[in-house]
Amino acid sequence: NVDAIVAALTLNGDADSDTINLSDAGDGTDNTGTITNTSITGLGLGNPVTYGTMETINITLGGGNDDFTVTSPAAVTTVSGNAGTDTFTIVSNTSALTINGGADNDTINVQGTGSTVTVNSGDGDDSVNLGSAGNSLDGISAGLTVNGDAHTTGDTLTINDQGDNSGNTYTITGSTITRNGIAINYNTFEQMDLNTGTGNDTINASGWASTTA
């Protein structure tokens, strides 16, 4: 695990293609952590890991009930959960991002996207929630794919747009949910909940691959 990293650590990739692999897989305690465009904090680190000019970052969480927040990392980033009931919150991203939920019942909150995001919720009965803290999809502006993966009872996809008072058009097919031309790809969910706002909304449903409410 990363608990042994006590002093401040700065990693600069400089030229060529550089990768950070940060693994807390051996840690069974509950941790919180955050990645931003300049640093990785929490997860038992004694001080932030500051980074620059990196092309790829891979972070593996431990076996506890972890809470990890992603805010615009400055590299192609993969965050992978482990055992435990983990919570992932994507505030924003400017490079491609992959979230792997791992085992147990995880929660993945996607508040905004600025570049490609892929969510693989993993084993267990997982909840994937789309929408900002104010319950709007306006911040989801780039390619988003959400996969429920394996389950015991079922994975749930909740789309929260009830904070938006504009008139929006939603189109639901067996593999996509489109809002005003922005498509969200989905797969292997057992339930989908769509919460629209107070405007004059239109919902066009030509198919769905889950139980929809």
PDB file of C-alpha atoms in Angstrom:
ATOM      1  CA  ASN A   1       0.000   0.000   0.000  1.00  0.00           C
ATOM      2  CA  VAL A   2       0.948   3.665  -0.133  1.00  0.00           C
ATOM      3  CA  ASP A   3       1.078   4.336   3.621  1.00  0.00           C
ATOM      4  CA  ALA A   4       4.874   4.135   3.507  1.00  0.00           C
ATOM      5  CA  ILE A   5       4.986   7.258   1.299  1.00  0.00           C
ATOM      6  CA  VAL A   6       5.322   9.758   4.130  1.00  0.00           C
ATOM      7  CA  ALA A   7       7.388  12.626   2.731  1.00  0.00           C
ATOM      8  CA  ALA A   8       6.289  14.966  -0.050  1.00  0.00           C
ATOM      9  CA  LEU A   9       6.852  13.341  -3.470  1.00  0.00           C
ATOM     10  CA  THR A  10       7.072  15.110  -6.832  1.00  0.00           C
ATOM     11  CA  LEU A  11       7.032  13.146 -10.106  1.00  0.00           C
ATOM     12  CA  ASN A  12       7.839  14.899 -13.390  1.00  0.00           C
ATOM     13  CA  GLY A  13       7.626  12.843 -16.564  1.00  0.00           C
ATOM     14  CA  ASP A  14       9.223  15.379 -18.905  1.00  0.00           C
ATOM     15  CA  ALA A  15       9.744  14.033 -22.464  1.00  0.00           C
ATOM     16  CA  ASP A  16       8.408  10.782 -23.988  1.00  0.00           C
ATOM     17  CA  SER A  17       5.524   8.663 -22.685  1.00  0.00           C
ATOM     18  CA  ASP A  18       5.482   8.439 -18.889  1.00  0.00           C
ATOM     19  CA  THR A  19       3.252   6.488 -16.489  1.00  0.00           C
ATOM     20  CA  ILE A  20       2.476   6.623 -12.767  1.00  0.00           C
ATOM     21  CA  ASN A  21       1.280   3.374 -11.164  1.00  0.00           C
ATOM     22  CA  LEU A  22      -0.003   4.010  -7.640  1.00  0.00           C
ATOM     23  CA  SER A  23      -1.356   0.927  -5.869  1.00  0.00           C
ATOM     24  CA  ASP A  24      -3.004   0.802  -2.449  1.00  0.00           C
ATOM     25  CA  ALA A  25      -4.209  -2.756  -3.052  1.00  0.00           C
ATOM     26  CA  GLY A  26      -2.727  -4.129   0.177  1.00  0.00           C
ATOM     27  CA  ASP A  27      -4.605  -1.647   2.381  1.00  0.00           C
ATOM     28  CA  GLY A  28      -7.785  -2.958   4.012  1.00  0.00           C
ATOM     29  CA  THR A  29      -8.742   0.267   5.806  1.00  0.00           C
ATOM     30  CA  ASP A  30     -11.326   2.798   4.619  1.00  0.00           C
ATOM     31  CA  ASN A  31      -9.706   5.706   2.777  1.00  0.00           C
ATOM     32  CA  THR A  32     -10.625   8.855   0.917  1.00  0.00           C
ATOM     33  CA  GLY A  33      -8.588  10.142  -1.990  1.00  0.00           C
ATOM     34  CA  THR A  34      -8.555  12.723  -4.760  1.00  0.00           C
ATOM     35  CA  ILE A  35      -6.764  13.268  -8.036  1.00  0.00           C
ATOM     36  CA  THR A  36      -6.570  16.740  -9.592  1.00  0.00           C
ATOM     37  CA  ASN A  37      -4.595  18.149 -12.512  1.00  0.00           C
ATOM     38  CA  THR A  38      -1.489  18.461 -10.305  1.00  0.00           C
ATOM     39  CA  SER A  39      -1.693  16.035  -7.388  1.00  0.00           C
ATOM     40  CA  ILE A  40      -2.935  12.818  -5.795  1.00  0.00           C
ATOM     41  CA  THR A  41      -3.939  13.074  -2.138  1.00  0.00           C
ATOM     42  CA  GLY A  42      -5.394  10.841   0.582  1.00  0.00           C
ATOM     43  CA  LEU A  43      -5.395   7.014   0.454  1.00  0.00           C
ATOM     44  CA  GLY A  44      -3.084   7.002   3.489  1.00  0.00           C
ATOM     45  CA  LEU A  45      -0.382   9.108   1.818  1.00  0.00           C
ATOM     46  CA  GLY A  46       1.547  11.174   4.341  1.00  0.00           C
ATOM     47  CA  ASN A  47       1.740  14.089   1.891  1.00  0.00           C
ATOM     48  CA  PRO A  48       0.381  14.780  -1.595  1.00  0.00           C
ATOM     49  CA  VAL A  49       2.018  13.215  -4.613  1.00  0.00           C
ATOM     50  CA  THR A  50       2.568  16.119  -6.990  1.00  0.00           C
ATOM     51  CA  TYR A  51       2.963  15.291 -10.674  1.00  0.00           C
ATOM     52  CA  GLY A  52       3.541  16.954 -14.023  1.00  0.00           C
ATOM     53  CA  THR A  53       3.992  16.085 -17.712  1.00  0.00           C
ATOM     54  CA  MET A  54       2.680  12.552 -17.303  1.00  0.00           C
ATOM     55  CA  GLU A  55       0.793  10.746 -20.062  1.00  0.00           C
ATOM     56  CA  THR A  56      -0.820   7.904 -18.073  1.00  0.00           C
ATOM     57  CA  ILE A  57      -1.865   7.457 -14.432  1.00  0.00           C
ATOM     58  CA  ASN A  58      -3.125   4.168 -12.973  1.00  0.00           C
ATOM     59  CA  ILE A  59      -4.520   4.148  -9.427  1.00  0.00           C
ATOM     60  CA  THR A  60      -5.645   1.005  -7.589  1.00  0.00           C
ATOM     61  CA  LEU A  61      -7.647   1.360  -4.381  1.00  0.00           C
ATOM     62  CA  GLY A  62      -7.457  -0.923  -1.361  1.00  0.00           C
ATOM     63  CA  GLY A  63      -9.889  -3.422   0.096  1.00  0.00           C
ATOM     64  CA  GLY A  64     -11.735  -1.048   2.421  1.00  0.00           C
ATOM     65  CA  ASN A  65     -14.792   1.102   1.755  1.00  0.00           C
ATOM     66  CA  ASP A  66     -13.028   3.830  -0.171  1.00  0.00           C
ATOM     67  CA  ASP A  67     -14.226   7.220  -1.430  1.00  0.00           C
ATOM     68  CA  PHE A  68     -12.351   8.631  -4.423  1.00  0.00           C
ATOM     69  CA  THR A  69     -12.897  11.917  -6.294  1.00  0.00           C
ATOM     70  CA  VAL A  70     -11.649  12.749  -9.794  1.00  0.00           C
ATOM     71  CA  THR A  71     -11.232  16.408 -10.754  1.00  0.00           C
ATOM     72  CA  SER A  72      -9.607  17.002 -14.167  1.00  0.00           C
ATOM     73  CA  PRO A  73      -6.458  14.841 -14.008  1.00  0.00           C
ATOM     74  CA  ALA A  74      -3.810  15.978 -16.483  1.00  0.00           C
ATOM     75  CA  ALA A  75      -3.222  12.536 -18.022  1.00  0.00           C
ATOM     76  CA  VAL A  76      -5.109   9.534 -19.328  1.00  0.00           C
ATOM     77  CA  THR A  77      -6.280   8.029 -16.027  1.00  0.00           C
ATOM     78  CA  THR A  78      -7.619   4.678 -14.804  1.00  0.00           C
ATOM     79  CA  VAL A  79      -8.930   4.302 -11.247  1.00  0.00           C
ATOM     80  CA  SER A  80      -9.695   0.737 -10.155  1.00  0.00           C
ATOM     81  CA  GLY A  81     -11.579  -0.288  -7.052  1.00  0.00           C
ATOM     82  CA  ASN A  82     -11.030  -3.459  -5.091  1.00  0.00           C
ATOM     83  CA  ALA A  83     -13.097  -5.249  -2.481  1.00  0.00           C
ATOM     84  CA  GLY A  84     -15.257  -3.011  -0.311  1.00  0.00           C
ATOM     85  CA  THR A  85     -18.190  -0.726  -0.945  1.00  0.00           C
ATOM     86  CA  ASP A  86     -16.478   2.077  -2.827  1.00  0.00           C
ATOM     87  CA  THR A  87     -17.735   5.461  -3.977  1.00  0.00           C
ATOM     88  CA  PHE A  88     -16.283   7.226  -7.017  1.00  0.00           C
ATOM     89  CA  THR A  89     -17.183  10.804  -7.930  1.00  0.00           C
ATOM     90  CA  ILE A  90     -16.188  12.247 -11.307  1.00  0.00           C
ATOM     91  CA  VAL A  91     -16.415  16.021 -11.039  1.00  0.00           C
ATOM     92  CA  SER A  92     -14.685  16.695 -14.364  1.00  0.00           C
ATOM     93  CA  ASN A  93     -12.030  15.387 -16.727  1.00  0.00           C
ATOM     94  CA  THR A  94      -9.950  16.768 -19.577  1.00  0.00           C
ATOM     95  CA  SER A  95      -8.274  13.501 -20.622  1.00  0.00           C
ATOM     96  CA  ALA A  96      -9.680  10.020 -21.163  1.00  0.00           C
ATOM     97  CA  LEU A  97     -10.810   8.436 -17.894  1.00  0.00           C
ATOM     98  CA  THR A  98     -11.753   4.864 -16.934  1.00  0.00           C
ATOM     99  CA  ILE A  99     -13.366   3.864 -13.633  1.00  0.00           C
ATOM    100  CA  ASN A 100     -13.387   0.166 -12.680  1.00  0.00           C
ATOM    101  CA  GLY A 101     -15.597  -0.401  -9.678  1.00  0.00           C
ATOM    102  CA  GLY A 102     -14.312  -3.833  -8.726  1.00  0.00           C
ATOM    103  CA  ALA A 103     -16.027  -6.199  -6.302  1.00  0.00           C
ATOM    104  CA  ASP A 104     -18.950  -5.481  -3.940  1.00  0.00           C
ATOM    105  CA  ASN A 105     -21.723  -2.876  -4.187  1.00  0.00           C
ATOM    106  CA  ASP A 106     -20.188   0.344  -5.481  1.00  0.00           C
ATOM    107  CA  THR A 107     -21.519   3.807  -6.252  1.00  0.00           C
ATOM    108  CA  ILE A 108     -20.217   5.826  -9.199  1.00  0.00           C
ATOM    109  CA  ASN A 109     -21.319   9.457  -9.533  1.00  0.00           C
ATOM    110  CA  VAL A 110     -20.650  11.180 -12.858  1.00  0.00           C
ATOM    111  CA  GLN A 111     -21.183  14.922 -12.429  1.00  0.00           C
ATOM    112  CA  GLY A 112     -19.403  16.182 -15.540  1.00  0.00           C
ATOM    113  CA  THR A 113     -17.299  15.066 -18.496  1.00  0.00           C
ATOM    114  CA  GLY A 114     -14.952  17.069 -20.690  1.00  0.00           C
ATOM    115  CA  SER A 115     -13.364  14.084 -22.413  1.00  0.00           C
ATOM    116  CA  THR A 116     -14.130  10.391 -22.875  1.00  0.00           C
ATOM    117  CA  VAL A 117     -15.267   8.547 -19.735  1.00  0.00           C
ATOM    118  CA  THR A 118     -15.819   4.785 -19.411  1.00  0.00           C
ATOM    119  CA  VAL A 119     -17.404   3.370 -16.256  1.00  0.00           C
ATOM    120  CA  ASN A 120     -17.229  -0.373 -15.572  1.00  0.00           C
ATOM    121  CA  SER A 121     -19.096  -0.820 -12.318  1.00  0.00           C
ATOM    122  CA  GLY A 122     -17.833  -4.367 -11.749  1.00  0.00           C
ATOM    123  CA  ASP A 123     -19.276  -7.188  -9.660  1.00  0.00           C
ATOM    124  CA  GLY A 124     -22.018  -6.582  -7.126  1.00  0.00           C
ATOM    125  CA  ASP A 125     -25.217  -4.543  -7.158  1.00  0.00           C
ATOM    126  CA  ASP A 126     -23.877  -1.180  -8.231  1.00  0.00           C
ATOM    127  CA  SER A 127     -25.415   2.275  -8.568  1.00  0.00           C
ATOM    128  CA  VAL A 128     -24.331   4.658 -11.316  1.00  0.00           C
ATOM    129  CA  ASN A 129     -25.689   8.196 -10.953  1.00  0.00           C
ATOM    130  CA  LEU A 130     -25.436  10.762 -13.747  1.00  0.00           C
ATOM    131  CA  GLY A 131     -25.870  14.478 -13.100  1.00  0.00           C
ATOM    132  CA  SER A 132     -24.251  17.356 -11.246  1.00  0.00           C
ATOM    133  CA  ALA A 133     -24.597  18.138  -7.552  1.00  0.00           C
ATOM    134  CA  GLY A 134     -27.485  20.374  -8.630  1.00  0.00           C
ATOM    135  CA  ASN A 135     -29.092  17.529 -10.618  1.00  0.00           C
ATOM    136  CA  SER A 136     -28.363  18.667 -14.160  1.00  0.00           C
ATOM    137  CA  LEU A 137     -26.854  16.862 -17.148  1.00  0.00           C
ATOM    138  CA  ASP A 138     -25.470  20.085 -18.624  1.00  0.00           C
ATOM    139  CA  GLY A 139     -21.932  19.221 -17.486  1.00  0.00           C
ATOM    140  CA  ILE A 140     -21.879  15.906 -19.356  1.00  0.00           C
ATOM    141  CA  SER A 141     -20.609  17.171 -22.684  1.00  0.00           C
ATOM    142  CA  ALA A 142     -18.285  14.426 -23.954  1.00  0.00           C
ATOM    143  CA  GLY A 143     -18.449  10.706 -24.689  1.00  0.00           C
ATOM    144  CA  LEU A 144     -19.704   8.675 -21.725  1.00  0.00           C
ATOM    145  CA  THR A 145     -20.095   4.883 -21.594  1.00  0.00           C
ATOM    146  CA  VAL A 146     -21.478   3.169 -18.485  1.00  0.00           C
ATOM    147  CA  ASN A 147     -21.449  -0.612 -18.010  1.00  0.00           C
ATOM    148  CA  GLY A 148     -23.254  -2.299 -15.146  1.00  0.00           C
ATOM    149  CA  ASP A 149     -21.315  -5.570 -15.502  1.00  0.00           C
ATOM    150  CA  ALA A 150     -22.083  -8.585 -13.277  1.00  0.00           C
ATOM    151  CA  HIS A 151     -24.576  -8.397 -10.422  1.00  0.00           C
ATOM    152  CA  THR A 152     -26.348 -10.344  -7.687  1.00  0.00           C
ATOM    153  CA  THR A 153     -29.758  -8.666  -7.722  1.00  0.00           C
ATOM    154  CA  GLY A 154     -29.226  -5.876 -10.226  1.00  0.00           C
ATOM    155  CA  ASP A 155     -27.328  -2.716 -11.196  1.00  0.00           C
ATOM    156  CA  THR A 156     -29.138   0.627 -11.293  1.00  0.00           C
ATOM    157  CA  LEU A 157     -28.540   3.585 -13.623  1.00  0.00           C
ATOM    158  CA  THR A 158     -30.060   6.844 -12.364  1.00  0.00           C
ATOM    159  CA  ILE A 159     -30.151   9.930 -14.578  1.00  0.00           C
ATOM    160  CA  ASN A 160     -30.682  13.124 -12.574  1.00  0.00           C
ATOM    161  CA  ASP A 161     -31.753  16.116 -14.653  1.00  0.00           C
ATOM    162  CA  GLN A 162     -34.537  17.350 -12.357  1.00  0.00           C
ATOM    163  CA  GLY A 163     -32.578  20.488 -11.476  1.00  0.00           C
ATOM    164  CA  ASP A 164     -32.772  21.734 -15.077  1.00  0.00           C
ATOM    165  CA  ASN A 165     -35.807  23.882 -15.908  1.00  0.00           C
ATOM    166  CA  SER A 166     -35.164  24.015 -19.671  1.00  0.00           C
ATOM    167  CA  GLY A 167     -37.211  22.015 -22.126  1.00  0.00           C
ATOM    168  CA  ASN A 168     -35.105  18.982 -23.021  1.00  0.00           C
ATOM    169  CA  THR A 169     -35.524  16.105 -25.452  1.00  0.00           C
ATOM    170  CA  TYR A 170     -34.519  12.615 -24.330  1.00  0.00           C
ATOM    171  CA  THR A 171     -34.269   9.627 -26.645  1.00  0.00           C
ATOM    172  CA  ILE A 172     -33.895   6.152 -25.152  1.00  0.00           C
ATOM    173  CA  THR A 173     -32.846   3.143 -27.240  1.00  0.00           C
ATOM    174  CA  GLY A 174     -31.561  -0.281 -26.282  1.00  0.00           C
ATOM    175  CA  SER A 175     -28.009   1.049 -25.937  1.00  0.00           C
ATOM    176  CA  THR A 176     -28.086   4.846 -25.677  1.00  0.00           C
ATOM    177  CA  ILE A 177     -29.747   7.706 -23.841  1.00  0.00           C
ATOM    178  CA  THR A 178     -29.508  10.971 -25.758  1.00  0.00           C
ATOM    179  CA  ARG A 179     -30.278  14.385 -24.296  1.00  0.00           C
ATOM    180  CA  ASN A 180     -30.331  17.273 -26.746  1.00  0.00           C
ATOM    181  CA  GLY A 181     -27.874  15.499 -29.055  1.00  0.00           C
ATOM    182  CA  ILE A 182     -25.408  14.327 -26.376  1.00  0.00           C
ATOM    183  CA  ALA A 183     -25.393  10.516 -26.273  1.00  0.00           C
ATOM    184  CA  ILE A 184     -24.681   8.331 -23.245  1.00  0.00           C
ATOM    185  CA  ASN A 185     -23.941   4.687 -24.011  1.00  0.00           C
ATOM    186  CA  TYR A 186     -25.154   2.112 -21.484  1.00  0.00           C
ATOM    187  CA  ASN A 187     -25.043  -1.653 -21.106  1.00  0.00           C
ATOM    188  CA  THR A 188     -25.959  -4.422 -18.608  1.00  0.00           C
ATOM    189  CA  PHE A 189     -28.152  -2.482 -16.195  1.00  0.00           C
ATOM    190  CA  GLU A 190     -31.203  -4.091 -14.646  1.00  0.00           C
ATOM    191  CA  GLN A 191     -32.958  -0.810 -13.786  1.00  0.00           C
ATOM    192  CA  MET A 192     -32.868   2.703 -15.222  1.00  0.00           C
ATOM    193  CA  ASP A 193     -34.451   5.760 -13.578  1.00  0.00           C
ATOM    194  CA  LEU A 194     -34.785   8.976 -15.596  1.00  0.00           C
ATOM    195  CA  ASN A 195     -35.621  12.133 -13.609  1.00  0.00           C
ATOM    196  CA  THR A 196     -36.440  15.099 -15.823  1.00  0.00           C
ATOM    197  CA  GLY A 197     -36.808  18.753 -14.878  1.00  0.00           C
ATOM    198  CA  THR A 198     -39.650  21.254 -14.702  1.00  0.00           C
ATOM    199  CA  GLY A 199     -39.493  22.387 -18.329  1.00  0.00           C
ATOM    200  CA  ASN A 200     -41.523  21.124 -21.258  1.00  0.00           C
ATOM    201  CA  ASP A 201     -39.634  17.890 -21.846  1.00  0.00           C
ATOM    202  CA  THR A 202     -40.028  15.262 -24.554  1.00  0.00           C
ATOM    203  CA  ILE A 203     -39.117  11.599 -24.048  1.00  0.00           C
ATOM    204  CA  ASN A 204     -38.818   9.364 -27.115  1.00  0.00           C
ATOM    205  CA  ALA A 205     -38.399   5.695 -26.232  1.00  0.00           C
ATOM    206  CA  SER A 206     -37.781   3.229 -29.047  1.00  0.00           C
ATOM    207  CA  GLY A 207     -36.365   0.512 -26.811  1.00  0.00           C
ATOM    208  CA  TRP A 208     -34.449  -0.105 -23.628  1.00  0.00           C
ATOM    209  CA  ALA A 209     -32.263  -2.850 -22.274  1.00  0.00           C
ATOM    210  CA  SER A 210     -33.372  -2.565 -18.646  1.00  0.00           C
ATOM    211  CA  THR A 211     -36.384  -1.930 -16.442  1.00  0.00           C
ATOM    212  CA  THR A 212     -37.101   1.775 -16.914  1.00  0.00           C
ATOM    213  CA  ALA A 213     -38.917   4.082 -14.506  1.00  0.00           C
TER     214      ALA A 213
END
